[in-house]
Each structure stands twice: as structure tokens, then as C-alpha cells.
GROMACS .gro file of N, CA and C in nm:
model
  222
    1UNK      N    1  -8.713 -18.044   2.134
    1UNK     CA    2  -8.707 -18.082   1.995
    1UNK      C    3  -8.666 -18.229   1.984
    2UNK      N    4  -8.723 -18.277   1.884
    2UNK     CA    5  -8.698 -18.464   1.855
    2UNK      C    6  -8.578 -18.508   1.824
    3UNK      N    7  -8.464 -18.412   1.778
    3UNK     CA    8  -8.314 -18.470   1.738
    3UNK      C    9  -8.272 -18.418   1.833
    4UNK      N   10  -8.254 -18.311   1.933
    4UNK     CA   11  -8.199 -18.262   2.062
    4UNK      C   12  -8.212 -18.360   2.159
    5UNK      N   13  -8.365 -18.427   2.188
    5UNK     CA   14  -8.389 -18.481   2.268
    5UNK      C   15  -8.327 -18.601   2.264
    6UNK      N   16  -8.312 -18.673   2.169
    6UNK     CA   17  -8.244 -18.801   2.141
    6UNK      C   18  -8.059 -18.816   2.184
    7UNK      N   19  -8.049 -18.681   2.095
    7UNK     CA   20  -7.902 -18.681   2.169
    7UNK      C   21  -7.875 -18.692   2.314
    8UNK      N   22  -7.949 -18.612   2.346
    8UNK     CA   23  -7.968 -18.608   2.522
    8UNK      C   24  -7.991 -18.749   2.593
    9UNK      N   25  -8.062 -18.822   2.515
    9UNK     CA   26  -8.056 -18.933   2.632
    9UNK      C   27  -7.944 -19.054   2.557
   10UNK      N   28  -7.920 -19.026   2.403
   10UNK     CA   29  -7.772 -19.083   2.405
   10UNK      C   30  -7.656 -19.061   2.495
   11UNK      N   31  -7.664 -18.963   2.532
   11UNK     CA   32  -7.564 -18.883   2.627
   11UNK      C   33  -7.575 -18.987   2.744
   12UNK      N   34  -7.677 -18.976   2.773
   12UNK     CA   35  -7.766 -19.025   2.953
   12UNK      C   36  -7.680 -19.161   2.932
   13UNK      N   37  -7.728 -19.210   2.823
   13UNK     CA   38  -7.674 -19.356   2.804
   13UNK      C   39  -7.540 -19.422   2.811
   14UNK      N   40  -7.481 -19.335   2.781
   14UNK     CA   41  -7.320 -19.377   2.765
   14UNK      C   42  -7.266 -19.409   2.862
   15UNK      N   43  -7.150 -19.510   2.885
   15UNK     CA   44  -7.092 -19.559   2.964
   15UNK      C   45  -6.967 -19.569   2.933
   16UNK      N   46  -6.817 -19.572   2.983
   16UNK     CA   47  -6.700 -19.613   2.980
   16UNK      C   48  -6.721 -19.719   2.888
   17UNK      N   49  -6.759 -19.866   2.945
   17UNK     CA   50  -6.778 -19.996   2.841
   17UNK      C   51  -6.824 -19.993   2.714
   18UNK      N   52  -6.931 -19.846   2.670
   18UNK     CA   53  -6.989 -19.875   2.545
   18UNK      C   54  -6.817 -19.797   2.470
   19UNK      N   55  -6.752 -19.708   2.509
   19UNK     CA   56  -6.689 -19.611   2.465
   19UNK      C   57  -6.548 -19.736   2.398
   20UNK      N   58  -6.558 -19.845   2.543
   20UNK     CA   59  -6.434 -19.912   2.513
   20UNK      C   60  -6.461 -20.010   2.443
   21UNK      N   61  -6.579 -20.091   2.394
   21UNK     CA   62  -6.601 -20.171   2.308
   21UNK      C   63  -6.658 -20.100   2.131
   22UNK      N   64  -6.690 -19.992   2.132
   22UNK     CA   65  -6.723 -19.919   2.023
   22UNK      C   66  -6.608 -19.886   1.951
   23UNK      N   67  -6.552 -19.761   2.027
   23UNK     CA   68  -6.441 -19.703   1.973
   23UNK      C   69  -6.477 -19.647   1.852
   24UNK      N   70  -6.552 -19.605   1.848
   24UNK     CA   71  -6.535 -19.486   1.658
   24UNK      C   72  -6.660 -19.361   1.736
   25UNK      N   73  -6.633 -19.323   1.646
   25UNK     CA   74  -6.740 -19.219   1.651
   25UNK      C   75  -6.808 -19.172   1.461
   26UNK      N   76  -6.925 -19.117   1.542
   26UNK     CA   77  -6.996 -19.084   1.408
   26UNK      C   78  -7.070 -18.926   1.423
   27UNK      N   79  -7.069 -18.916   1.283
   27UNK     CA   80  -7.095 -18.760   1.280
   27UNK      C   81  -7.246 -18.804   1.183
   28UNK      N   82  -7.322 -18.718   1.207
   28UNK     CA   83  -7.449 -18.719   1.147
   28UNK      C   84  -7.490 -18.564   1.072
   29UNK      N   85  -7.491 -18.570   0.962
   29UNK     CA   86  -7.549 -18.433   0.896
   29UNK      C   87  -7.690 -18.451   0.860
   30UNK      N   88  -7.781 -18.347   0.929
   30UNK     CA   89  -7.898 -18.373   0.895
   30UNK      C   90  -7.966 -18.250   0.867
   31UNK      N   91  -8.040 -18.301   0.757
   31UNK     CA   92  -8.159 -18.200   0.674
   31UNK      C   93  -8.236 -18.178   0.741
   32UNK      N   94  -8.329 -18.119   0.687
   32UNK     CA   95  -8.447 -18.040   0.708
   32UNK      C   96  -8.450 -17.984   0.886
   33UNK      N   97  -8.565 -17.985   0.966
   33UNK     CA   98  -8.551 -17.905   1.094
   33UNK      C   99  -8.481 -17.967   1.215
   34UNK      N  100  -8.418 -17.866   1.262
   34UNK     CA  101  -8.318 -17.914   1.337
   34UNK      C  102  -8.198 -17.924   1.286
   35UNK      N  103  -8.169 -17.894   1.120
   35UNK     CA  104  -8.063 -17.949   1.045
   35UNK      C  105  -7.955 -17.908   1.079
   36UNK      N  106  -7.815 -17.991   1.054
   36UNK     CA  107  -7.692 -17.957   1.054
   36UNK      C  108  -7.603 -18.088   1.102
   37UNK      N  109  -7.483 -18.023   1.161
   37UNK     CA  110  -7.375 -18.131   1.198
   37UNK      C  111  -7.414 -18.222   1.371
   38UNK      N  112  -7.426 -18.328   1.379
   38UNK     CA  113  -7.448 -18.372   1.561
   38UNK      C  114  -7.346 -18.476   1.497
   39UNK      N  115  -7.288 -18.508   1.662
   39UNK     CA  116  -7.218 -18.613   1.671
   39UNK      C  117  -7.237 -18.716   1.783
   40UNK      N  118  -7.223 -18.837   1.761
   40UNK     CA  119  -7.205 -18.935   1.903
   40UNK      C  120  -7.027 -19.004   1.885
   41UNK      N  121  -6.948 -18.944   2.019
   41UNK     CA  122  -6.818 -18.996   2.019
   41UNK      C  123  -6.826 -19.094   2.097
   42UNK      N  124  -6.793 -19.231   2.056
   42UNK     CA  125  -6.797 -19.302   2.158
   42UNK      C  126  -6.638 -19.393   2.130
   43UNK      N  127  -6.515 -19.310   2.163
   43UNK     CA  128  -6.418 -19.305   2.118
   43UNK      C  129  -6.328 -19.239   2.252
   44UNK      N  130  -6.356 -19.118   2.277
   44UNK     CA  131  -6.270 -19.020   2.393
   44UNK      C  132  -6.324 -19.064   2.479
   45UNK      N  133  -6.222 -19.100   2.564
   45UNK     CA  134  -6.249 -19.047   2.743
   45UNK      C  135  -6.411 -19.066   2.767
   46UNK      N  136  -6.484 -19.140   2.775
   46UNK     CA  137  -6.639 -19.082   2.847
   46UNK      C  138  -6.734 -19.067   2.806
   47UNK      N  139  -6.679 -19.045   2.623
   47UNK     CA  140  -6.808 -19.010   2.501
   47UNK      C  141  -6.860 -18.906   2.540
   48UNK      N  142  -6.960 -18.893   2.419
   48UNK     CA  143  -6.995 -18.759   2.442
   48UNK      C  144  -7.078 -18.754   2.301
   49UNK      N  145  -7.181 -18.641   2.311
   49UNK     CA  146  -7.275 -18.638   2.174
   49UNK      C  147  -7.339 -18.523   2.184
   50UNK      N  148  -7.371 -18.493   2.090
   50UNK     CA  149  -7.416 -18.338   2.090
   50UNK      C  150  -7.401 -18.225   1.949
   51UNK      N  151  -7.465 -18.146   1.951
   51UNK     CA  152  -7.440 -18.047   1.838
   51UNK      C  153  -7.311 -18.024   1.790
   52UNK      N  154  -7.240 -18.025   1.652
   52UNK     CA  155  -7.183 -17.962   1.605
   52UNK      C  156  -7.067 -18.069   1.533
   53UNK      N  157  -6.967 -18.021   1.498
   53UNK     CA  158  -6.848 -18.121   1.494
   53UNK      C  159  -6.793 -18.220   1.578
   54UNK      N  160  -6.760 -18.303   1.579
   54UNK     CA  161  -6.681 -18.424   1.688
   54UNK      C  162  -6.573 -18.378   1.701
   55UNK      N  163  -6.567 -18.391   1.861
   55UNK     CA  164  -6.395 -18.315   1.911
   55UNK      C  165  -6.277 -18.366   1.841
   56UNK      N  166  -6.292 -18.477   1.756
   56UNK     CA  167  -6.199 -18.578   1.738
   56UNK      C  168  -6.246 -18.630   1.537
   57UNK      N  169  -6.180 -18.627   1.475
   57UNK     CA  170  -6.229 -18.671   1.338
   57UNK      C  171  -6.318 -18.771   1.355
   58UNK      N  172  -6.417 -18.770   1.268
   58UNK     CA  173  -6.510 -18.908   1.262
   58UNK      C  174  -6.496 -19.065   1.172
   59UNK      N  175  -6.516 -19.152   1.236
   59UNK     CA  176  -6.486 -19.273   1.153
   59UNK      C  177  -6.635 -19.314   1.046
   60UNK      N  178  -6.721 -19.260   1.044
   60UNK     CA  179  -6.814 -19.265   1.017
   60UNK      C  180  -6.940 -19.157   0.982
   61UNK      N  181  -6.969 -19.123   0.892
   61UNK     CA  182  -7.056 -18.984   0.850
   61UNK      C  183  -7.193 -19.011   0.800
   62UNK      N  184  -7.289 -18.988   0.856
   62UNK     CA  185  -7.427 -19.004   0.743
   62UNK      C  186  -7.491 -18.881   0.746
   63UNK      N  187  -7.567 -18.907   0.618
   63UNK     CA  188  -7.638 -18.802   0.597
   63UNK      C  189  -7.763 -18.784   0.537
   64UNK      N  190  -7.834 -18.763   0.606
   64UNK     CA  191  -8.016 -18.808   0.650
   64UNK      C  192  -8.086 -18.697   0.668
   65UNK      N  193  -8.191 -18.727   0.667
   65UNK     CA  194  -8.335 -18.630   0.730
   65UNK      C  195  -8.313 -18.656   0.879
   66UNK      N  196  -8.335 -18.516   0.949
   66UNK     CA  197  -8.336 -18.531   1.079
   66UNK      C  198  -8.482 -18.606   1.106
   67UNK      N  199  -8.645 -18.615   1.048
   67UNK     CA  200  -8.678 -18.690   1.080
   67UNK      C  201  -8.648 -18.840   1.072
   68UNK      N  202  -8.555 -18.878   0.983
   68UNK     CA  203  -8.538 -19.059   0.921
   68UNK      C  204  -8.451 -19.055   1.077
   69UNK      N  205  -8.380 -18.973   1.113
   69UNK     CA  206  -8.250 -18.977   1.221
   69UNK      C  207  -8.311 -19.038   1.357
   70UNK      N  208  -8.392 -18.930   1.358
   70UNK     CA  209  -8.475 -18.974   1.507
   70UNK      C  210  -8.617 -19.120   1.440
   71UNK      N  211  -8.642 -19.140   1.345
   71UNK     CA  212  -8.730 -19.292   1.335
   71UNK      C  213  -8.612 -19.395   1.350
   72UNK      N  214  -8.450 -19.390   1.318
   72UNK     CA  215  -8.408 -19.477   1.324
   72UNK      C  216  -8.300 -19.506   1.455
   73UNK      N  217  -8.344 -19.415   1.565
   73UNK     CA  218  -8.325 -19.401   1.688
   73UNK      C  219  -8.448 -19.446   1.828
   74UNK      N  220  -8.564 -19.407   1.712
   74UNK     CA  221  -8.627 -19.488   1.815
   74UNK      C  222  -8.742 -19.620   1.783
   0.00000   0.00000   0.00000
């Protein structure tokens, strides 16, 4: 799926340096298929992204079409 897959190679992507120069994390609520809560932490330990709530409160929330999500990802 096109918002799974994206997370997944956000994941791939992450590094210690992006985690320590970022520092926030964001939560994404998205409509239509695929819809619901994903997050990218790039805040804890290692980051991390994936379905559901952020282990950690979010500094940042949007809320989009999962297709606008993945056009403005890739």
C-alpha cells in the first residue's frame, strides 16, 4: 500500500543525526484509504515511524488525504 510503503522507507531512512538535528516528531491523521493515525518520531532514541499514535506526544499534527500524504512525500 502507498502510505505503508512510504513509512517504511522513512523508517529505512532514519539516522541518529536526522533524530538529533530534528528533534520533534509529527503525527499525521489521514483520510480516505489507508486512513487513520501514522507517525514519524524523529525525537526518541533512533526514531521511528509507523502506524498509530507516537510513543511520545507530538510537536506537530496534520491532517490530510492519505493520497495528498504520499504526493507530498514523493
Amino acid at each position: 500500500s502507498p502510505v505503508a510503503e512510504t513509512f517504511r522507507v522513512i523508517q529505512g531512512a532514519m539516522s541518529e543525526e536526522h533524530v538529533r538535528s530534528t528533534q520533534g516528531v509529527f503525527q499525521f491523521d489521514l483520510s480516505g484509504d489507508e486512513g487513520g493515525t501514522w507517525y514519524i518520531d524523529l525525537k526518541s532514541k533512533g526514531g521511528s515511524a509507523g502506524f498509530g499514535k507516537p510513543p511520545v506526544t507530538a510537536d506537530v499534527v496534520m491532517s490530510m488525504s492519505s493520497a495528498d500524504f504520499v504526493k507530498m512525500f514523493t
